[in-house]
PDB file of C-alpha atoms in Angstrom:
ATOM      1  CA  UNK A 202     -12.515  26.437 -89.522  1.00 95.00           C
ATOM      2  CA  UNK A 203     -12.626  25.700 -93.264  1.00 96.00           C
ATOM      3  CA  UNK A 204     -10.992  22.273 -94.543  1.00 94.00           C
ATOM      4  CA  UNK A 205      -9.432  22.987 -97.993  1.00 93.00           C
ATOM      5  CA  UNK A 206      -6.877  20.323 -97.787  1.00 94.00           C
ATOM      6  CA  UNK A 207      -6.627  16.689 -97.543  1.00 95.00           C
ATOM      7  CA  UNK A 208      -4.022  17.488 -94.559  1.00 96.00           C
ATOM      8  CA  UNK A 209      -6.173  19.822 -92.737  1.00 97.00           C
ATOM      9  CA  UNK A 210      -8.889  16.796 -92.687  1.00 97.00           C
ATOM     10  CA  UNK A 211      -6.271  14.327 -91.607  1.00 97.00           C
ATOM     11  CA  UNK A 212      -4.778  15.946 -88.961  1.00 98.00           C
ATOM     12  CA  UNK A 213      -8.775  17.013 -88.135  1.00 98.00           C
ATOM     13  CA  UNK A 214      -9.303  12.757 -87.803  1.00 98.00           C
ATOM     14  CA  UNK A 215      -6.079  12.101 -85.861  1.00 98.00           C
ATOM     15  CA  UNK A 216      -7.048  14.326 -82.944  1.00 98.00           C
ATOM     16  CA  UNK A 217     -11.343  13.349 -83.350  1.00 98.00           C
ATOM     17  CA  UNK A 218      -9.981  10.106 -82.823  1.00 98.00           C
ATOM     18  CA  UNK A 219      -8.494  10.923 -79.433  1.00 98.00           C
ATOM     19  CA  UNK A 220     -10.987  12.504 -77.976  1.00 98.00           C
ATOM     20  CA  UNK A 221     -13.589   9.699 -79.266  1.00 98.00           C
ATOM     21  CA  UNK A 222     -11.379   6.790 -77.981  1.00 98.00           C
ATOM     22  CA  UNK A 223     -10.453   9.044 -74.437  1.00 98.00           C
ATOM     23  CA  UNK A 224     -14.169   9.258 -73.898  1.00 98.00           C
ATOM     24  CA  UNK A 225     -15.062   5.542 -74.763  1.00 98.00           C
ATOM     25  CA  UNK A 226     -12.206   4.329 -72.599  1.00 98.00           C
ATOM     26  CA  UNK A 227     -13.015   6.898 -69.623  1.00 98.00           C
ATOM     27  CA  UNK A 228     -16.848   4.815 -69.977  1.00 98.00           C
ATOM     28  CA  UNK A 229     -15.565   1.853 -70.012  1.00 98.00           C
ATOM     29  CA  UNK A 230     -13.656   2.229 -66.739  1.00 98.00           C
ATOM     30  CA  UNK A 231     -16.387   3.844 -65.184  1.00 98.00           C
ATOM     31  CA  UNK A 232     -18.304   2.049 -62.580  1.00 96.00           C
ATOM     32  CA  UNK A 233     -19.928   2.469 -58.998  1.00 97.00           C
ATOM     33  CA  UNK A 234     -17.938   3.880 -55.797  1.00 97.00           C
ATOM     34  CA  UNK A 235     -15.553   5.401 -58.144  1.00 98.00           C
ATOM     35  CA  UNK A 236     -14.948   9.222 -57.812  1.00 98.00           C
ATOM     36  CA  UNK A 237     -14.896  11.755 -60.869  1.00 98.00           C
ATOM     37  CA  UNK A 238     -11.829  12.737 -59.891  1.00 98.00           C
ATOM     38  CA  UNK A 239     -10.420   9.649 -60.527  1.00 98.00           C
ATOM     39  CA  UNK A 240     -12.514   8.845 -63.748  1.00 98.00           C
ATOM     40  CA  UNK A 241     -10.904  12.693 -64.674  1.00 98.00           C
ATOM     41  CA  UNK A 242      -7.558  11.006 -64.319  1.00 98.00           C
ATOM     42  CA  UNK A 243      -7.694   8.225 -66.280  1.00 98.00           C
ATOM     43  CA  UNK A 244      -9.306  10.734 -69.498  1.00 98.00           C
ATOM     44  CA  UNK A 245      -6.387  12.681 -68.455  1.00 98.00           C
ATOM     45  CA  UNK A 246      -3.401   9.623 -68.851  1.00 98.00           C
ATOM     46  CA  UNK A 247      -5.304   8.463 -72.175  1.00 98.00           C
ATOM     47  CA  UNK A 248      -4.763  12.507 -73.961  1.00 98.00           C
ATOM     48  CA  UNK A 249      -1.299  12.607 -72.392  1.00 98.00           C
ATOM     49  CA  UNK A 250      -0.276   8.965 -74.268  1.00 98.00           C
ATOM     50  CA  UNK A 251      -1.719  10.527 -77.417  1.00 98.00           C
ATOM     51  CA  UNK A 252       0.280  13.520 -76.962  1.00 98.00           C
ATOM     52  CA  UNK A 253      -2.923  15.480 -76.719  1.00 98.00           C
ATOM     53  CA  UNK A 254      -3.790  18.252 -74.842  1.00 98.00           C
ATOM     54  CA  UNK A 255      -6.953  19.128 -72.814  1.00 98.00           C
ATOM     55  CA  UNK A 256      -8.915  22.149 -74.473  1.00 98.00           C
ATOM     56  CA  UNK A 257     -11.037  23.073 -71.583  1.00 97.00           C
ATOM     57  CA  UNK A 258      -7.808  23.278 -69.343  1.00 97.00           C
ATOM     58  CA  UNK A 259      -5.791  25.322 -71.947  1.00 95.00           C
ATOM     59  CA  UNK A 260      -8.113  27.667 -73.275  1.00 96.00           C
ATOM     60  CA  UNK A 261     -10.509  28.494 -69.972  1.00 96.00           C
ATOM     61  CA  UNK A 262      -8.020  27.111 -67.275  1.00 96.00           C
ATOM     62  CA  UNK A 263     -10.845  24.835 -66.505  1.00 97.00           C
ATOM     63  CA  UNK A 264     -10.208  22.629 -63.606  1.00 97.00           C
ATOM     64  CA  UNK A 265     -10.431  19.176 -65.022  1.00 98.00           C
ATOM     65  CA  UNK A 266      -8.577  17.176 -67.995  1.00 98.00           C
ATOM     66  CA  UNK A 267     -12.810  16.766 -68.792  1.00 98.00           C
ATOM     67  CA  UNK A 268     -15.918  17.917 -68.283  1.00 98.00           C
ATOM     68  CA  UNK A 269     -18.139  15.750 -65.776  1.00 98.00           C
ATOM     69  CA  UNK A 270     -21.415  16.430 -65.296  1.00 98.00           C
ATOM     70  CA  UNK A 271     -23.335  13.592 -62.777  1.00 97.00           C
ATOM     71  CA  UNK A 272     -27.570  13.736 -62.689  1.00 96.00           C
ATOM     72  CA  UNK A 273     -28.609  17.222 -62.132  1.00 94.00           C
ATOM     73  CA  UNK A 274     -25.332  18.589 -63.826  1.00 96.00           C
ATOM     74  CA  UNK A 275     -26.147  18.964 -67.076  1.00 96.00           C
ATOM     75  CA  UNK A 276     -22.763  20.641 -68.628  1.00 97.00           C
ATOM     76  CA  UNK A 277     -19.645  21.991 -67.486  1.00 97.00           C
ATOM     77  CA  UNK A 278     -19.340  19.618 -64.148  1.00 97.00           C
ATOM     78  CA  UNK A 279     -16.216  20.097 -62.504  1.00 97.00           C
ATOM     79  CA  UNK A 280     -14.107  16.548 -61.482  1.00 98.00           C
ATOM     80  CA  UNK A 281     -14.445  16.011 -57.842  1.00 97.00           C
ATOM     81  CA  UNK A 282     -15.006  13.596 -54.853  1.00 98.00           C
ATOM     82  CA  UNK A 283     -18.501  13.005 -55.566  1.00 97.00           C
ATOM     83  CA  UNK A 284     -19.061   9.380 -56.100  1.00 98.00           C
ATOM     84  CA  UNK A 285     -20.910   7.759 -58.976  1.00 98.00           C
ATOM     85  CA  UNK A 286     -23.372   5.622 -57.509  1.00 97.00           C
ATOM     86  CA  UNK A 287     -25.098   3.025 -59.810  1.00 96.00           C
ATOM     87  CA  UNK A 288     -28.777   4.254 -61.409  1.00 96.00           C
ATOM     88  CA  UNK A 289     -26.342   7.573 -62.071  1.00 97.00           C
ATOM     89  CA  UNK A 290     -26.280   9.448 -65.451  1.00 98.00           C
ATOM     90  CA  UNK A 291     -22.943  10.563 -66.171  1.00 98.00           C
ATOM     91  CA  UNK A 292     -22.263  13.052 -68.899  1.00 98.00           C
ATOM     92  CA  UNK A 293     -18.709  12.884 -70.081  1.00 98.00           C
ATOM     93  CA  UNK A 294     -17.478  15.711 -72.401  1.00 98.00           C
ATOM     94  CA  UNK A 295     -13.769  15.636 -74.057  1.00 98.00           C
ATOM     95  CA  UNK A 296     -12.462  18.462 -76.647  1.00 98.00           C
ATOM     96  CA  UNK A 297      -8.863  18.332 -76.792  1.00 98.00           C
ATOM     97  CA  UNK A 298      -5.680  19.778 -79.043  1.00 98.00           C
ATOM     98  CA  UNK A 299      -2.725  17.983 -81.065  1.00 98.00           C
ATOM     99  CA  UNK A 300      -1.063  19.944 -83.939  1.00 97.00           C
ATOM    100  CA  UNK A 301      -3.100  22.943 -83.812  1.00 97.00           C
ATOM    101  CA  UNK A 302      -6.219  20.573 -84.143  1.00 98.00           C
ATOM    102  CA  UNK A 303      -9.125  21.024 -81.870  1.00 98.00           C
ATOM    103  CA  UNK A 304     -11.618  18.384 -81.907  1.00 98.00           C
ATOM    104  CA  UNK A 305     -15.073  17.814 -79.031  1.00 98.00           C
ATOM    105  CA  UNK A 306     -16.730  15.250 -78.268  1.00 98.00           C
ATOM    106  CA  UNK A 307     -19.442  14.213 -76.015  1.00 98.00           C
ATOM    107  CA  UNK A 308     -22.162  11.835 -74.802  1.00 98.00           C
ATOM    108  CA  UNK A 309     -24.119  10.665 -71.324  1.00 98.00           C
ATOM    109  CA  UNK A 310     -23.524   7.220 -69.965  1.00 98.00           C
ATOM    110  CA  UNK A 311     -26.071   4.813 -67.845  1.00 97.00           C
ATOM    111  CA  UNK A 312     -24.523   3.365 -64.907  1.00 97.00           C
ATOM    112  CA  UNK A 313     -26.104   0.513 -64.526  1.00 94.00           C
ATOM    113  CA  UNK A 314     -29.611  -0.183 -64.831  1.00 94.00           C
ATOM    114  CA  UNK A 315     -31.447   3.245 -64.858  1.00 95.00           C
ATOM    115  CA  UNK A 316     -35.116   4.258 -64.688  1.00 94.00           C
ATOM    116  CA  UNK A 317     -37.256   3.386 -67.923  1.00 96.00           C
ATOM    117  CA  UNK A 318     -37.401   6.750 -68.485  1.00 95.00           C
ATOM    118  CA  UNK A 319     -33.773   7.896 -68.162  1.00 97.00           C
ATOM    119  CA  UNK A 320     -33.502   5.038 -70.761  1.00 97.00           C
ATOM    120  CA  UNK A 321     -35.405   5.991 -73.261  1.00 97.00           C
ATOM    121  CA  UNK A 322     -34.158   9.539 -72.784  1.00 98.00           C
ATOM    122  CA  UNK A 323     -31.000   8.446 -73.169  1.00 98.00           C
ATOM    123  CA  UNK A 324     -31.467   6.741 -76.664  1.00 98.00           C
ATOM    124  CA  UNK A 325     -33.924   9.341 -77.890  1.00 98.00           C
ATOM    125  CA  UNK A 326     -30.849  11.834 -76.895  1.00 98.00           C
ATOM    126  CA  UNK A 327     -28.349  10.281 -79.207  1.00 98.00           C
ATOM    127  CA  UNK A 328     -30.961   9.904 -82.115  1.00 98.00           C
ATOM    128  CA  UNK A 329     -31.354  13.495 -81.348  1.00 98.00           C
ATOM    129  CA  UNK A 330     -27.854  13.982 -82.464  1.00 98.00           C
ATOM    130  CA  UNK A 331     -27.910  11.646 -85.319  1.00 98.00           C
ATOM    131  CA  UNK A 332     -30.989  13.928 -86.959  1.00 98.00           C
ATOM    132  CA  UNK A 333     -29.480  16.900 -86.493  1.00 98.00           C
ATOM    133  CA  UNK A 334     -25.681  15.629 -87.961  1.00 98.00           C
ATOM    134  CA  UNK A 335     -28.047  14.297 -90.937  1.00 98.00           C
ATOM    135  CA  UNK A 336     -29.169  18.393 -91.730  1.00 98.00           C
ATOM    136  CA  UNK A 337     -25.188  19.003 -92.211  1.00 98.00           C
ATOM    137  CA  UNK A 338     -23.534  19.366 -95.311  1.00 98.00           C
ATOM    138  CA  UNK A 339     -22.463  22.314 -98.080  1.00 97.00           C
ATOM    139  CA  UNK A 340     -24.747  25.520 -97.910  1.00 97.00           C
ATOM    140  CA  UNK A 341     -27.506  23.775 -95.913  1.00 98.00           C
ATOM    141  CA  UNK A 342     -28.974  26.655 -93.515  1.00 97.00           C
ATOM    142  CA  UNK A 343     -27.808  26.020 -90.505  1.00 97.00           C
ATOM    143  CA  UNK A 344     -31.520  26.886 -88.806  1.00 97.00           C
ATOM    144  CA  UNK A 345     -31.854  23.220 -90.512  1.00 98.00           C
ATOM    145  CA  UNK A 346     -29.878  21.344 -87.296  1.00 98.00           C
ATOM    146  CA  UNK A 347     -32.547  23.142 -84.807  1.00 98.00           C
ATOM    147  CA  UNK A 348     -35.371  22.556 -87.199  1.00 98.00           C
ATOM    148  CA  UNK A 349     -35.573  19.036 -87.488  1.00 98.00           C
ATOM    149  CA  UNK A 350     -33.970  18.269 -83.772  1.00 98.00           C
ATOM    150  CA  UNK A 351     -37.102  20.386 -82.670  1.00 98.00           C
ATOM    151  CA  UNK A 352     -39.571  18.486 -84.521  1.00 98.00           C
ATOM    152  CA  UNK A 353     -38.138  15.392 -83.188  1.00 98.00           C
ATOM    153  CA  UNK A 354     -38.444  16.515 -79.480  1.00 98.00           C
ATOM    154  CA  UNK A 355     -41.676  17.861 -79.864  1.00 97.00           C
ATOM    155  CA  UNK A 356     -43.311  14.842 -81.334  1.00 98.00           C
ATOM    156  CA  UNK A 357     -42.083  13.014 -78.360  1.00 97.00           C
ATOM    157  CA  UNK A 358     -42.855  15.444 -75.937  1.00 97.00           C
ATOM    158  CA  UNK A 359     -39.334  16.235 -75.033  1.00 98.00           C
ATOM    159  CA  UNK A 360     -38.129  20.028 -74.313  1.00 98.00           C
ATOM    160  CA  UNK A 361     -34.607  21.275 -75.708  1.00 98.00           C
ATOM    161  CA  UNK A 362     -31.999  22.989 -73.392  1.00 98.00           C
ATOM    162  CA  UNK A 363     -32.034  26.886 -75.211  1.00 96.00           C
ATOM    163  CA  UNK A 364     -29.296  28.438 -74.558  1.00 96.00           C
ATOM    164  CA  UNK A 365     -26.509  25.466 -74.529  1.00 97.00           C
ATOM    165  CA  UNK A 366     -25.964  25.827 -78.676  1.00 97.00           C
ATOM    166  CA  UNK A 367     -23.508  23.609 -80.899  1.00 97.00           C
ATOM    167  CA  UNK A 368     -20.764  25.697 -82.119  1.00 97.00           C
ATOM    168  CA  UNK A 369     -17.775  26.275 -84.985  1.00 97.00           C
ATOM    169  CA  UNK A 370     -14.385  24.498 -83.927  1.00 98.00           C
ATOM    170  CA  UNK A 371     -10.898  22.994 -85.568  1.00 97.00           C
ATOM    171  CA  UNK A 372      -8.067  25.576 -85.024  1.00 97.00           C
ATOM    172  CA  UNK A 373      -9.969  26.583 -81.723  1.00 96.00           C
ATOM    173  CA  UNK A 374     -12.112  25.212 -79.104  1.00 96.00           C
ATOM    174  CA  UNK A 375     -15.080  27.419 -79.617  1.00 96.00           C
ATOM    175  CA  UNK A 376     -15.141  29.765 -82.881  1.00 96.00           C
ATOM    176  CA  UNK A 377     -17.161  31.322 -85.949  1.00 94.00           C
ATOM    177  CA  UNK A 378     -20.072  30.204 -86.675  1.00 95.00           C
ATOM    178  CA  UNK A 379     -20.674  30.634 -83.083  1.00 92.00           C
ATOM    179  CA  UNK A 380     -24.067  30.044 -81.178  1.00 95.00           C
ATOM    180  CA  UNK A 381     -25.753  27.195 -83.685  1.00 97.00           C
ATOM    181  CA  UNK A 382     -29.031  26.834 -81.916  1.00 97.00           C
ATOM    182  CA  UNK A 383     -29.995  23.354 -81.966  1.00 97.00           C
ATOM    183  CA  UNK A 384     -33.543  23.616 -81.171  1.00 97.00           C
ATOM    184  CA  UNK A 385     -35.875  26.093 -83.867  1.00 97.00           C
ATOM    185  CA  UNK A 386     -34.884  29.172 -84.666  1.00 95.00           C
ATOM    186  CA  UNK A 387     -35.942  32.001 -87.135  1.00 91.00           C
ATOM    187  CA  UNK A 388     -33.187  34.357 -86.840  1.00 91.00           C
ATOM    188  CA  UNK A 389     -30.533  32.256 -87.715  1.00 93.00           C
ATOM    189  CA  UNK A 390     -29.912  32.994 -91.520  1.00 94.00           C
ATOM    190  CA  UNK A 391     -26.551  31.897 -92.167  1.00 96.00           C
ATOM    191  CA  UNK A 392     -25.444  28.991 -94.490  1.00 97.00           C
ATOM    192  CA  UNK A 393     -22.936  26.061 -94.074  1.00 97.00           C
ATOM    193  CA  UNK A 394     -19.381  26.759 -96.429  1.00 97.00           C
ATOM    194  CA  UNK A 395     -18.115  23.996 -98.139  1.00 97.00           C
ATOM    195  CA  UNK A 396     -15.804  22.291 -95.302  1.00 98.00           C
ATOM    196  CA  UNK A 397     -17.457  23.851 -92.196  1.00 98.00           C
ATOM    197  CA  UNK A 398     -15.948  22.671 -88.835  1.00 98.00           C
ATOM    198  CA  UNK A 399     -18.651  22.136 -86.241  1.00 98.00           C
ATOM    199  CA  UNK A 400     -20.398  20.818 -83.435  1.00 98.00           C
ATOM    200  CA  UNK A 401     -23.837  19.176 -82.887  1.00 98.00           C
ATOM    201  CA  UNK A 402     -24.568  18.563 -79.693  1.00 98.00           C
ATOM    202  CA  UNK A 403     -28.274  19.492 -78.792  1.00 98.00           C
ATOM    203  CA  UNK A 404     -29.431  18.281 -74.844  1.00 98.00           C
ATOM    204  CA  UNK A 405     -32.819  16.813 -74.614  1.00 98.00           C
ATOM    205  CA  UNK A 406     -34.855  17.005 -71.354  1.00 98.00           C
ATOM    206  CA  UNK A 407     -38.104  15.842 -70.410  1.00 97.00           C
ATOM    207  CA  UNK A 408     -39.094  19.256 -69.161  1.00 97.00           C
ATOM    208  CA  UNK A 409     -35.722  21.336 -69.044  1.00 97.00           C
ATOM    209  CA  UNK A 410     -35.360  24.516 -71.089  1.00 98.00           C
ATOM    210  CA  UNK A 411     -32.277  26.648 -69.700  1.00 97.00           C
ATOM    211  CA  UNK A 412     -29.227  25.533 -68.206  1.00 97.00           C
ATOM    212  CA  UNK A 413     -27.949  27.679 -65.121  1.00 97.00           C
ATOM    213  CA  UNK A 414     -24.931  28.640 -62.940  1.00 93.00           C
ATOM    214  CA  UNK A 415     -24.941  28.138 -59.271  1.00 84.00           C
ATOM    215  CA  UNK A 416     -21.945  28.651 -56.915  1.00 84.00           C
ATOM    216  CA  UNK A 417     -18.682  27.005 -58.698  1.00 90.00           C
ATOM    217  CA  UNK A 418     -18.762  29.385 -61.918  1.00 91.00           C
ATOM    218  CA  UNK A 419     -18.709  26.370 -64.178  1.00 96.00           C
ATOM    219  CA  UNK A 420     -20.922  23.814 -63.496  1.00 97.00           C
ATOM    220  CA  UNK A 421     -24.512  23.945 -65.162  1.00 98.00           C
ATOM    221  CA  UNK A 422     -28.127  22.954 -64.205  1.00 97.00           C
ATOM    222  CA  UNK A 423     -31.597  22.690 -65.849  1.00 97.00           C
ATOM    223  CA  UNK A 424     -34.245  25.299 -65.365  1.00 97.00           C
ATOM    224  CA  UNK A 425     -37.300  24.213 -64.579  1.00 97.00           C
ATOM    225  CA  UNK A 426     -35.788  20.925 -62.726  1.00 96.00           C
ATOM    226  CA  UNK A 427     -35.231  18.291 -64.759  1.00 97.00           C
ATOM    227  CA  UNK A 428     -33.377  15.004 -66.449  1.00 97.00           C
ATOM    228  CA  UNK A 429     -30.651  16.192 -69.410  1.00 98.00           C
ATOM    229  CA  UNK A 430     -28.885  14.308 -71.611  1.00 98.00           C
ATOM    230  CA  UNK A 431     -26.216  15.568 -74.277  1.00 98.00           C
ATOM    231  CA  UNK A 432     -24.779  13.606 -77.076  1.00 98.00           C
ATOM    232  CA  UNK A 433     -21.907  15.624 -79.251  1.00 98.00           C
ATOM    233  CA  UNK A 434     -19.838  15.061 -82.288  1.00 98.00           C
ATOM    234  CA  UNK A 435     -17.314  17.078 -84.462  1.00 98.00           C
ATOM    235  CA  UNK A 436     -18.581  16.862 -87.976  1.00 98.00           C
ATOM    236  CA  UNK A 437     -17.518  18.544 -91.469  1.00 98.00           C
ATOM    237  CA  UNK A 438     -19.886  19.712 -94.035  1.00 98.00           C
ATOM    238  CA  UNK A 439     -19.217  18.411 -97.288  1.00 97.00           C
ATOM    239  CA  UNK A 440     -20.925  18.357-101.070  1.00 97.00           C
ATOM    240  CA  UNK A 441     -21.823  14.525 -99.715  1.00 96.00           C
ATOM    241  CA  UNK A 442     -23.458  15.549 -96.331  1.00 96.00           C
ATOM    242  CA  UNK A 443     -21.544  15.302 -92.823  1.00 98.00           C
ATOM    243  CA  UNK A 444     -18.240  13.458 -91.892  1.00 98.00           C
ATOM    244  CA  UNK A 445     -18.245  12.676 -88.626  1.00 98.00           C
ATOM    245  CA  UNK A 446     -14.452  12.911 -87.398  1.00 98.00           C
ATOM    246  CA  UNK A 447     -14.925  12.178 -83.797  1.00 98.00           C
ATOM    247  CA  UNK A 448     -15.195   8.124 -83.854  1.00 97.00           C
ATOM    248  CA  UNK A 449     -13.399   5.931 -81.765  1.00 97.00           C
ATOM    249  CA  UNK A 450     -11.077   2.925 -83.422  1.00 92.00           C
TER     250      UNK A 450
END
């Protein structure tokens, strides 16, 4: 999607601010013993009072309101009966509908006190995001986002998850430009517009480098074995850099 008009921006906000505020309350109310099921059902009330919709559900009849991915899940986790269990990583992922506005959203949660590690992985995962939202803006390359998220991981000796890319969205859950690669690239050629709908969302590892399916057909892993965290916003590229539309009240 292209933003031309103040309205298309707006309406853009309105439905980035659901999903923002759906996954900040869904954290909030997390907490040990509970099931994702049930943390699926409160992300589910909070869209429904917005008048959202759930975009996994409606475009890929994916079984959830959201996407919960617990530890070794590293994407695509379906809600179930397992129980988070403090020490956990939870990845919670919302992209939702209102209006003909799509908006995603996404970012990993400690529950309780985790492993130094997982801690620092967790905050080097968000800056991860922040660099690569920094490379956005009009006709910036958009090999730029993998460049300098790559350079960032290496110099801490992190890996990058390579084929889980950011992606174009705003009239559709997942559309052109599609397959952004957040980690470096030389093939990618192609140029941000002015108004550019997308994603960045790269997932940091400390030794992960593809993310596979096992036996549900949706849930995702890391290949070699390994901690993954994701962090994800829904940004615009403007003259002035990125505006980042997916921010809670």
């Amino acid at each position: 999607m292209t933003i031309t008009h103040e309205d298309e921006l707006n309406g853009l906000k309105e439905i980035g601010r659901i999903v923002a505020n759906t996954m900040h309350g869904m954290a909030r109310a997390m907490e040990p013993g509970m099931k994702t099921r049930e943390l699926d059902d409160i992300g589910r009330a909070l869209l429904d009072l917005e008048g959202a919709v759930s975009a996994p559900e409606q475009v890929y009849d994916f079984p959830g309101a959201t996407c919960i991915s617990v530890n070794e899940e590293i994407a695509h986790g379906i809600p179930s009966e397992r129980v988070i269990l403090a020490g956990d990583l939870v990845n919670i992922d919302v992209s939702a509908s209102k209006n003909g506005f799509f908006a995603d959203t996404g970012a990993t949660f400690r529950v309780g006190t985790v492993k130094p590690s997982l801690d620092r992985l967790c905050k080097d995962g968000k800056r991860a995001m922040e660099i690569g939202i920094r490379q956005v803006g009009s006709n910036r390359p958009l090999a730029g986002i993998g460049k300098a998220v790559g350079r960032f991981a290496s110099d801490r000796g992190y890996t990058l998850i390579q084929n889980l890319a950011s992606h174009g969205v705003g009239r559709s859950l997942h559309e052109y430009p599609s397959e952004i690669a957040t980690w470096p690239t030389r093939r990618e050629k192609r140029r941000m517009n002015k108004g550019l709908v997308l994603t960045v969302e790269p997932f940091l590892s400390t030794g992960g480098l593809w993310a596979a399916e096992r036996d549900d057909e949706w849930t995702l892993y890391s290949e070699p074995v390994a901690p993954v965290v994701q962090y994800e916003h829904t940004v615009v590229a403007t003259d002035r850099g990125p505006i980042v539309v997916t921010l809670p009240d």
